[in-house]
Short mmCIF file of C-alpha atoms in Angstrom, two decimals:
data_model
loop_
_atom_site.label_atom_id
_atom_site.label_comp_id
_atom_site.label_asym_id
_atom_site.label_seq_id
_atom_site.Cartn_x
_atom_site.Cartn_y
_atom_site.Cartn_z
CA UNK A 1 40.46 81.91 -27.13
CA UNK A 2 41.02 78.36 -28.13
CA UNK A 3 40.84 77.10 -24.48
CA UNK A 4 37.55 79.12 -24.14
CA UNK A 5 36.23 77.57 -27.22
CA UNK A 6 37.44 73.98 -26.60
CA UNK A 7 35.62 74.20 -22.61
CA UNK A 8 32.21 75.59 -24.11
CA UNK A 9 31.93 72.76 -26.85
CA UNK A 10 33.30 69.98 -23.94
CA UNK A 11 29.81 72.02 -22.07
CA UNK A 12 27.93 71.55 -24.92
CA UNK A 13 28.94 67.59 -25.50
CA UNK A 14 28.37 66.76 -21.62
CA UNK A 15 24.57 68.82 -21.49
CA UNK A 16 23.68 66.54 -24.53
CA UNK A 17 24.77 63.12 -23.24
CA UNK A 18 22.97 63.91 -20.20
CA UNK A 19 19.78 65.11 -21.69
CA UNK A 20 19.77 62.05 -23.91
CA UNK A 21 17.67 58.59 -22.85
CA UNK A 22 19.12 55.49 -22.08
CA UNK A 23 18.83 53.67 -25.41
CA UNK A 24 16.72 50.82 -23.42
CA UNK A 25 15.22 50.34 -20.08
CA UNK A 26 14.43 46.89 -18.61
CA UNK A 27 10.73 46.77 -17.64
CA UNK A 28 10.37 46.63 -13.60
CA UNK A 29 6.57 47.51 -13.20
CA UNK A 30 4.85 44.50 -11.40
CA UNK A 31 0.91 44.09 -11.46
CA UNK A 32 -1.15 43.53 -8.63
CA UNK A 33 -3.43 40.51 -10.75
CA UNK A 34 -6.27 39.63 -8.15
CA UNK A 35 -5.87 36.57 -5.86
CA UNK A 36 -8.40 34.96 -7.91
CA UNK A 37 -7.29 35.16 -10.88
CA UNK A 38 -7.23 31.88 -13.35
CA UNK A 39 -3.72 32.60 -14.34
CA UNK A 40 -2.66 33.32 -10.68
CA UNK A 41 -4.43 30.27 -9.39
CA UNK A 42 -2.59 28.27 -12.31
CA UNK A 43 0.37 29.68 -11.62
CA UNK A 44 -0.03 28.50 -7.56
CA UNK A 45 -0.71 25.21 -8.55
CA UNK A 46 2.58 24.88 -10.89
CA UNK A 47 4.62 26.39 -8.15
CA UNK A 48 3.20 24.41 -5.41
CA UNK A 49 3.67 21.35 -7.41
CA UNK A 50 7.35 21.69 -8.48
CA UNK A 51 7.93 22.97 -4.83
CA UNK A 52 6.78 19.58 -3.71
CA UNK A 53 8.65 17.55 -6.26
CA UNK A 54 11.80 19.27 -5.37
CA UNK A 55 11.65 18.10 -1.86
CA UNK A 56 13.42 14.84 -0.61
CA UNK A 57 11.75 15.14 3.15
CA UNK A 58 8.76 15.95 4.73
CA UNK A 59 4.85 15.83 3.93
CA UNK A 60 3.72 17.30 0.58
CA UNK A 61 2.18 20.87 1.01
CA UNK A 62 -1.47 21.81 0.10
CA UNK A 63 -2.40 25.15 -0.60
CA UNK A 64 -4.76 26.59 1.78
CA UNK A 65 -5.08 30.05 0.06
CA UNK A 66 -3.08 32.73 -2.23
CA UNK A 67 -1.78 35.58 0.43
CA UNK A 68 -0.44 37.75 -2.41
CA UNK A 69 0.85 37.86 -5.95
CA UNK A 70 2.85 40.53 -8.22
CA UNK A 71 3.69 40.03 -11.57
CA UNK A 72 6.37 41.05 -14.07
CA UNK A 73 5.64 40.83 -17.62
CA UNK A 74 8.25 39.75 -19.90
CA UNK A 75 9.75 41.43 -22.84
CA UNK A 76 10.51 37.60 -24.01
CA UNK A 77 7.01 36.83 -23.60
CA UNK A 78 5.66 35.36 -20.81
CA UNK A 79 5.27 36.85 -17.07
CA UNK A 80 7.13 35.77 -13.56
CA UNK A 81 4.68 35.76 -10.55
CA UNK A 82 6.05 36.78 -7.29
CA UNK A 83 3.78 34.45 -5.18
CA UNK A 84 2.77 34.70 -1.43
CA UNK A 85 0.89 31.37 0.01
CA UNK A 86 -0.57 30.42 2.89
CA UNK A 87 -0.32 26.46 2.53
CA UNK A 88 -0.69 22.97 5.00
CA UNK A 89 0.24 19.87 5.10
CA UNK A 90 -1.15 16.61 3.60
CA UNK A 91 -0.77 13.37 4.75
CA UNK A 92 0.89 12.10 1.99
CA UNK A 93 5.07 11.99 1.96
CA UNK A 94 7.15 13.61 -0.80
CA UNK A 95 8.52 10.28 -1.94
CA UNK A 96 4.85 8.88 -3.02
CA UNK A 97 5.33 11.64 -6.04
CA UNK A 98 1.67 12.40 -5.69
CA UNK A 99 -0.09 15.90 -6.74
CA UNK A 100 -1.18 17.64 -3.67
CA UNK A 101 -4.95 18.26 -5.02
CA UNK A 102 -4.69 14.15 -4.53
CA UNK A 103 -3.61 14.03 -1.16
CA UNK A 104 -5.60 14.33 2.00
CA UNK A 105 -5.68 17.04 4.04
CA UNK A 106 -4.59 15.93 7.91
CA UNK A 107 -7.24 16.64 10.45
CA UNK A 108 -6.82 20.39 11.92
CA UNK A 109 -5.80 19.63 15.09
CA UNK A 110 -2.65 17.61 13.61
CA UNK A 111 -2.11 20.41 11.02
CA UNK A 112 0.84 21.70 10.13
CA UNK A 113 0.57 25.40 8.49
CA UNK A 114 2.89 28.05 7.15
CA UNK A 115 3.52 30.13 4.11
CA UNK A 116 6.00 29.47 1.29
CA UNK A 117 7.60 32.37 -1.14
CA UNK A 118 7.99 31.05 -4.48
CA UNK A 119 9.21 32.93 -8.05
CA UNK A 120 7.75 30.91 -11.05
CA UNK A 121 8.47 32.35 -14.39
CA UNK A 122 5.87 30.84 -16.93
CA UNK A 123 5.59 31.30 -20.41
CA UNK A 124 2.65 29.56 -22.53
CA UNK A 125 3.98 30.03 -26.03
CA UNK A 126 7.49 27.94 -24.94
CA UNK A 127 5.45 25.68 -22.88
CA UNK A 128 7.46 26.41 -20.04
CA UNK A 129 6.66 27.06 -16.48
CA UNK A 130 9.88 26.92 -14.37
CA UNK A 131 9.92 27.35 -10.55
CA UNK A 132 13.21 29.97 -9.72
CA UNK A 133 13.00 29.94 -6.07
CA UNK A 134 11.32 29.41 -3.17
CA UNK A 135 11.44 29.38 0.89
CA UNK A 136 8.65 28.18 3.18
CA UNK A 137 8.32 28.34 6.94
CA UNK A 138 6.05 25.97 8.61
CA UNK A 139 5.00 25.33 12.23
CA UNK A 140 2.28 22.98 14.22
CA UNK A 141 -0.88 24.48 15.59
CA UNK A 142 -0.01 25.10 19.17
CA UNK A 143 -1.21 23.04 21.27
CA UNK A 144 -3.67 25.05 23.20
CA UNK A 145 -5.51 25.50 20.30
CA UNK A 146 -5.79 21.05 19.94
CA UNK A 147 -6.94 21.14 23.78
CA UNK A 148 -9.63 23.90 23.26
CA UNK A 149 -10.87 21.54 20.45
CA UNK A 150 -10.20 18.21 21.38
CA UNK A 151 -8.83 17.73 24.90
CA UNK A 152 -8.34 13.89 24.63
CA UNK A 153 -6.78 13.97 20.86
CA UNK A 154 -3.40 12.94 20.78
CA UNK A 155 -0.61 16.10 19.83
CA UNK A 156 2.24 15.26 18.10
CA UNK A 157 5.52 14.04 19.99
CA UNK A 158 9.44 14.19 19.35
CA UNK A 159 9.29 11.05 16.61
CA UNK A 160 13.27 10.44 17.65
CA UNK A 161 12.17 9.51 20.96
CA UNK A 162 13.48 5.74 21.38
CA UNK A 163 9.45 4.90 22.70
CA UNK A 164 7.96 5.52 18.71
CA UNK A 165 11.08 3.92 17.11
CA UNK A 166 10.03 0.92 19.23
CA UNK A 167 6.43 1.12 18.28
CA UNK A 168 7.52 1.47 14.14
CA UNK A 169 9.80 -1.20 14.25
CA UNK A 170 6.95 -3.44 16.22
CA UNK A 171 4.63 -2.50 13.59
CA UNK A 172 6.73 -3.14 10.44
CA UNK A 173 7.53 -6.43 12.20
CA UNK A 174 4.11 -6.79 10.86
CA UNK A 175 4.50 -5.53 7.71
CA UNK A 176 7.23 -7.80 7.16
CA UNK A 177 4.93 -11.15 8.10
CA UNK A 178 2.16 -10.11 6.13
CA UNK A 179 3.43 -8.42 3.14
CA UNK A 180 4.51 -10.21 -0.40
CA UNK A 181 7.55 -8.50 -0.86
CA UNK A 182 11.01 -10.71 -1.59
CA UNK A 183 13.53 -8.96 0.94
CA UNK A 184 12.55 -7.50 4.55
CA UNK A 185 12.32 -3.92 5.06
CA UNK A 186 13.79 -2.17 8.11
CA UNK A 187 13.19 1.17 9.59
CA UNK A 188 14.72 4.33 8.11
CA UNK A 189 13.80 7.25 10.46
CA UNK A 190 10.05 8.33 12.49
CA UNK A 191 8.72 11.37 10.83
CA UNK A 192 5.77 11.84 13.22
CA UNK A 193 4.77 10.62 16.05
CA UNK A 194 1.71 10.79 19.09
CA UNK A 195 0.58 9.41 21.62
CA UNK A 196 -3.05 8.61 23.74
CA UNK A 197 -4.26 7.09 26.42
CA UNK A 198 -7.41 4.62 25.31
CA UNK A 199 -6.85 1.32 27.05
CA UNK A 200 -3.50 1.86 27.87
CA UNK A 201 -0.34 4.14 26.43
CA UNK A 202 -1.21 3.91 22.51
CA UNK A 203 1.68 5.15 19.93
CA UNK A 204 0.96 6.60 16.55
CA UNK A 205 4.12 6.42 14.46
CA UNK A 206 4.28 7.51 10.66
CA UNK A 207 7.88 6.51 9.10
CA UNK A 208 9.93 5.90 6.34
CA UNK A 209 11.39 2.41 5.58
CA UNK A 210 14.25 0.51 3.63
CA UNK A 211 14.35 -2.60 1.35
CA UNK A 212 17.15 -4.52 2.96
CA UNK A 213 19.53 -7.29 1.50
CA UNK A 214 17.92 -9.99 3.93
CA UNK A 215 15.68 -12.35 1.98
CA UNK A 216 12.34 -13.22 3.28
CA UNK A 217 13.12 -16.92 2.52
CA UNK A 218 15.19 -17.13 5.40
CA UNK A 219 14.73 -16.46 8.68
CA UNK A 220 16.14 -13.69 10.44
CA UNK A 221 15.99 -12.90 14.28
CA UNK A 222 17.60 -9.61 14.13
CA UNK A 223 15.93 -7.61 11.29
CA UNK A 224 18.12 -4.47 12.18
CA UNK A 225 21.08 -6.07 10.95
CA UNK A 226 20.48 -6.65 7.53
CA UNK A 227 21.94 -4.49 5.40
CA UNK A 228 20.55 -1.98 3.14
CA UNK A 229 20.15 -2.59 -0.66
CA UNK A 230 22.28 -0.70 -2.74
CA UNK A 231 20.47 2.74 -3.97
CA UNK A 232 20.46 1.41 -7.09
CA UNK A 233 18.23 -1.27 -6.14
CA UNK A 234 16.18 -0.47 -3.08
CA UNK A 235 12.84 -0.09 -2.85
CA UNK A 236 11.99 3.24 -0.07
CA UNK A 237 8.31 2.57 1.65
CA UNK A 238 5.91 4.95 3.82
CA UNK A 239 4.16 3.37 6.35
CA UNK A 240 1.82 4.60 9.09
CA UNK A 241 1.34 1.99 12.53
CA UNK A 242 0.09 1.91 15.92
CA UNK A 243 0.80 0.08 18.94
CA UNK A 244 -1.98 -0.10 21.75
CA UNK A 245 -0.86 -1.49 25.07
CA UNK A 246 -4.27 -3.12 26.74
CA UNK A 247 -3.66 -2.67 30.87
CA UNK A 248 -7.15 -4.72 31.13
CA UNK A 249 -5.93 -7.54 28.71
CA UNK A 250 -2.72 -7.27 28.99
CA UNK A 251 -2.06 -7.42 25.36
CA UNK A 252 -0.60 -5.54 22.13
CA UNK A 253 -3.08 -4.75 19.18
CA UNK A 254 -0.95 -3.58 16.43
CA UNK A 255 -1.43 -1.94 13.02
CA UNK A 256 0.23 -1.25 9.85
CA UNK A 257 -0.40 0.19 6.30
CA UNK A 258 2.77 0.78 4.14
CA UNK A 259 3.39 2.14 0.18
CA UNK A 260 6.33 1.15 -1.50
CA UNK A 261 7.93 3.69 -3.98
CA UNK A 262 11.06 2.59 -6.51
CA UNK A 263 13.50 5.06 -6.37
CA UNK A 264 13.89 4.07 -9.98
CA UNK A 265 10.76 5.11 -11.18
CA UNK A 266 10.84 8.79 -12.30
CA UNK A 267 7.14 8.71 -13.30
CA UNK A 268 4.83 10.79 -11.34
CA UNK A 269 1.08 11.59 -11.40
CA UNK A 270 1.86 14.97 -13.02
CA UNK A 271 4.36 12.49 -15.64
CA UNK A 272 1.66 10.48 -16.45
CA UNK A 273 -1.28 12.96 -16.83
CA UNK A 274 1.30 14.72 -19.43
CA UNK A 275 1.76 11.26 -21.31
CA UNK A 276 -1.87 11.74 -22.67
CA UNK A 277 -2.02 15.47 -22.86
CA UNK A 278 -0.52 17.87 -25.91
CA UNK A 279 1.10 20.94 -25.38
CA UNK A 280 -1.48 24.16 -25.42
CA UNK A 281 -4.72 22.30 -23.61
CA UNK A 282 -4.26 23.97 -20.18
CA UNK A 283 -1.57 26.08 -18.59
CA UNK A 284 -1.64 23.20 -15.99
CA UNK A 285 -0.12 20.96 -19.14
CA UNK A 286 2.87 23.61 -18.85
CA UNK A 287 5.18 21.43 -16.53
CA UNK A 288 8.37 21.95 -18.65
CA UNK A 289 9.71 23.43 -16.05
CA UNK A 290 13.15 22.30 -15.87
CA UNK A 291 15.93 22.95 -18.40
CA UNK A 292 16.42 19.95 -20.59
CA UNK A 293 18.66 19.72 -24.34
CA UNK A 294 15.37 19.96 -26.62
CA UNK A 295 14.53 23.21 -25.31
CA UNK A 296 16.53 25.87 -26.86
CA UNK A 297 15.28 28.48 -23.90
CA UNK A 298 16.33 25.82 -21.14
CA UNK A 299 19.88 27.17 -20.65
CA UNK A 300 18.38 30.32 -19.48
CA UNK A 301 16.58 28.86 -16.56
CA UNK A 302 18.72 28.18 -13.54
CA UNK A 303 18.31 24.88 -11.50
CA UNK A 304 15.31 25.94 -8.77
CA UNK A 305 16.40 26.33 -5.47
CA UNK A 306 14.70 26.44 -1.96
CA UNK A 307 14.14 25.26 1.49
CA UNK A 308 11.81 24.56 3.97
CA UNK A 309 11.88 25.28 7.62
CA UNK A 310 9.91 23.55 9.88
CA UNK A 311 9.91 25.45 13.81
CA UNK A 312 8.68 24.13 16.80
CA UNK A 313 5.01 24.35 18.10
CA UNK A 314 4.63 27.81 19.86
CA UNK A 315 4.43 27.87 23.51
CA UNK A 316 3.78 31.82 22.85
CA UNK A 317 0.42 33.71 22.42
CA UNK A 318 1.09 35.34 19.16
CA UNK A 319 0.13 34.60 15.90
CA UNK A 320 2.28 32.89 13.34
CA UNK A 321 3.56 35.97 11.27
CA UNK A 322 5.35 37.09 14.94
CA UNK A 323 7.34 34.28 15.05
CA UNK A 324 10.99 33.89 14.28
CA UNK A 325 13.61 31.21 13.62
CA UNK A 326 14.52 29.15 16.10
CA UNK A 327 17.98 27.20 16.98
CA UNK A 328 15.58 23.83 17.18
CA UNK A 329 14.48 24.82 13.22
CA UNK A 330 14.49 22.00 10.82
CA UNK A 331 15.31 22.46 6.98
CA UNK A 332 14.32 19.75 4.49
CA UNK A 333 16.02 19.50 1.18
CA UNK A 334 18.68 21.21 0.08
CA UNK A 335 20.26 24.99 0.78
CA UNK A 336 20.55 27.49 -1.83
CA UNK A 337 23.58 27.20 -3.50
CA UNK A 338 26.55 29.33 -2.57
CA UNK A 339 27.18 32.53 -5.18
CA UNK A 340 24.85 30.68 -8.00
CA UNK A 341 25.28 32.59 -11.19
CA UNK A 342 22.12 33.86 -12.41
CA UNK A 343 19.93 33.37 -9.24
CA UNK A 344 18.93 34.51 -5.96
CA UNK A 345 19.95 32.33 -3.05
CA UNK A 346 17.82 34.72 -0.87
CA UNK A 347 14.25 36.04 -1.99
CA UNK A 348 14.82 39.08 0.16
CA UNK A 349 18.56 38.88 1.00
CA UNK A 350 21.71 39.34 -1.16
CA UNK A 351 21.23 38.35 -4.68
CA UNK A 352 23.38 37.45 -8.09
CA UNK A 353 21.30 38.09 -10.02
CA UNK A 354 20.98 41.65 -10.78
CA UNK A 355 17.60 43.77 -11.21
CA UNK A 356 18.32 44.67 -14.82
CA UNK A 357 19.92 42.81 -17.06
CA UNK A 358 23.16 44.06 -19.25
CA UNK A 359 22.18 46.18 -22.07
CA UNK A 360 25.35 45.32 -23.95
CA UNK A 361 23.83 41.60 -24.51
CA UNK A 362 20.41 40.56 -26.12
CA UNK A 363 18.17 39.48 -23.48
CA UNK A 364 16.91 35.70 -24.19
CA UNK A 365 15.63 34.82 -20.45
CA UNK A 366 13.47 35.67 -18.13
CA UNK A 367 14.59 39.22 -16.04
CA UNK A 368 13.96 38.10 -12.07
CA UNK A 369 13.54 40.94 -9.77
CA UNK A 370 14.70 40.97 -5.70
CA UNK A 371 11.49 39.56 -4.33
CA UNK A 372 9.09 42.51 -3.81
CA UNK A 373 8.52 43.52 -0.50
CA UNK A 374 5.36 45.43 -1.42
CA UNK A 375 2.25 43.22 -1.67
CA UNK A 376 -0.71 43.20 -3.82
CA UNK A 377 -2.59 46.24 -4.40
CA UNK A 378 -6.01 44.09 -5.07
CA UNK A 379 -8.53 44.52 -2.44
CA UNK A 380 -9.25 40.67 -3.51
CA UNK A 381 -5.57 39.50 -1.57
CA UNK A 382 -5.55 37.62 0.23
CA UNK A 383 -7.54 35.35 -1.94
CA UNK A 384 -10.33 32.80 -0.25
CA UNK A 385 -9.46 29.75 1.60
CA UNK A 386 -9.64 26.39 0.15
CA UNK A 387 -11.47 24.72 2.93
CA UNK A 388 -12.81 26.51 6.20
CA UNK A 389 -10.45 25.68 9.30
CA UNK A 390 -12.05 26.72 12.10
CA UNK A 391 -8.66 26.42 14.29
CA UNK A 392 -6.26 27.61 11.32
CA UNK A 393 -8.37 30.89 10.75
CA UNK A 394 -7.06 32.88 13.61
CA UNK A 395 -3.99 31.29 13.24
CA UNK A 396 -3.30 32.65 9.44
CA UNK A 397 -0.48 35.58 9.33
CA UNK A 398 -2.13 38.86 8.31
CA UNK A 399 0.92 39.57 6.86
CA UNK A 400 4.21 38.14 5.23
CA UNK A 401 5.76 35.71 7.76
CA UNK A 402 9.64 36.61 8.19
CA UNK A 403 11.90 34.23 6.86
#
């Protein structure tokens, strides 16, 4: 009788733990804001802009158009936006520090398009808007597309071929004459490169240069022996040159335009727009977005991670969202970080960080989810283009691309 007794009450006990509700449940609904939203739009320009400040390499990215956006509302006030963007380059480098809604937009036959993921969590009342993570895949317009346009434009080259290196160190020999600065530069690396036929084989080189330890007081035959400045002290330029070979009159018309950046300087645009700006005015003032010791919410926000991957122009006749990696692929910056606490080293891969947080503890930062493989519901994604591109438009994935 007492066994009978003890199994119905151990019944009784189990029925009511089940039938009871979790004492809290994280919130996981995401929104489907529309594309053209102000706070989406805001929230693509943040991203966009700490995406290109985290970069060390490459050409700063414009956005073109938002593909997609979710959102997850915060219990801690605040929302994270699960962004989708369509997005090309400029013709300004990530060194010159510059926002991309200042930098040029490269003609569309020497564009270079893609989409980036990107998880920004931004919250208005903290005067935060940190970017968690992001990954971009970018490509050139295929060729085919540049001859159907344009059959005598140049298309962009191999820049490590030893023919452009030639033509950037001819035109920084240039530079070096002309220019006012105490120490000669040399060359650090080609980052793009053409070439056309107008008078004769003409080379378009763009490419990165160093201050060297060689002063321009003396004379120097050899400018590719002098050694670099120390990091501390060296100056990092961007320069874009041509050299035109003349068959007719047998000569060399060479040109050269450089911009020197200190590596020293930490100012930006977006620094110095913030020096005359108080907190509140515009979500675009919200640029705290990296943890720093005055912000007691800062040691919630991991360190943002990310990567871009350039591939190869497409000898294929698909459209971008078909393509895969390639073994040719070229990352810039840095790669995620291996088994970093608190983040997700892959927006659709295996994560750390886990979907809901531990009851157990209070929650004091922002809850980010695996990046959702659902897109917008809104019939207004994807959002309008920035600027009409006749040879991007059938170009543009119709869906995610794969990364």
């Amino acid at each position: 009788m007492v066994l009978l007794v003890s199994m119905l009450f151990g019944i009784q006990a189990l029925c009511s733990w089940a039938a009871s509700p979790p004492a809290r449940e994280a919130p996981t609904a995401l929104l489907s804001p529309t594309c053209n939203d102000t706070a989406v739009e805001e929230a693509a320009d943040l991203a966009l802009r700490q995406i290109n400040a985290d970069r060390k390499e490459g050409y700063i990215l414009s956005l073109h158009r938002i593909f997609s956006v979710r959102e997850h509302h915060q219990e801690i006030t605040g929302s994270v936006f699960y962004l989708i963007l369509d997005v090309v380059d400029t013709e300004c480098h990530v060194l010159s520090k510059k926002l991309w809604k200042n930098c040029m937009a490269r003609s569309a036959h020497t564009t270079v398009y893609g989409q980036c993921k990107a998880v920004i969590y931004i919250n208005q009342a903290r005067n935060i808007a940190h970017l968690n993570t992001y990954e971009c895949i970018l490509q050139p317009v295929p060729p085919r597309y540049i001859w159907t346009v344009c059959p005598d434009c140049p298309v962009d080259d191999c820049p490590t071929e030893p023919k452009y290196l030639e033509a950037a160190v001819q035109s920084l020999a240039k530079f070096n004459e002309e220019s006012e600065q105490t120490h000669y530069f040399s060359v650090l690396n080609v980052t793009r490169a053409s070439m056309q036929w107008v008078i004769g084989p003409a080379y378009f080189v763009e490419f990165l240069i160093q201050e060297t330890s060689c002063s321009k007081n003396d004379t120097i035959p050899d400018i590719s022996k002098c050694k670099p400045l120390l990091s501390k002290l060296a100056q990092i330029g961007f320069c874009k040159g041509s050299v035109v070979n003349s068959d007719l009159e047998h000569e060399q018309f060479v040109t050269i335009s450089c911009e020197i950046y200190s590596l020293q300087d930490p100012a930006t645009e977006e620094g110095k727009q913030q020096d005359n700006q108080t907190p509140g005015q515009s979500s675009q003032n919200h640029q705290q977005g990296f943890p720093s010791e005055t912000n007691p919410f800062s040691p919630h926000l991991e360190k943002t991670v990310g990567w871009v991957k350039i591939l190869p122009p497409s000898t294929e006749d698909n459209s971008f969202q078909n393509l895969t990696g390639s073994q040719n692929e070229h990352k810039d910056v840095k790669p995620f970080p291996p088994e970093a606490v608190g983040s997700a080293p892959s927006l659709d891969g295996e994560k750390t960080q886990v979907d809901k947080p531990d009851l157990t503890k209070t929650i004091t930062g922002p809850v980010i989810l695996r990046f959702p493989e659902e897109l917008s519901l809104s019939d207004s994604c994807p959002g309008e283009a920035k600027k009409i591109n006749s040879i991007l438009q059938p170009l543009l994935p119709k869906k995610p691309t794969k990364i």
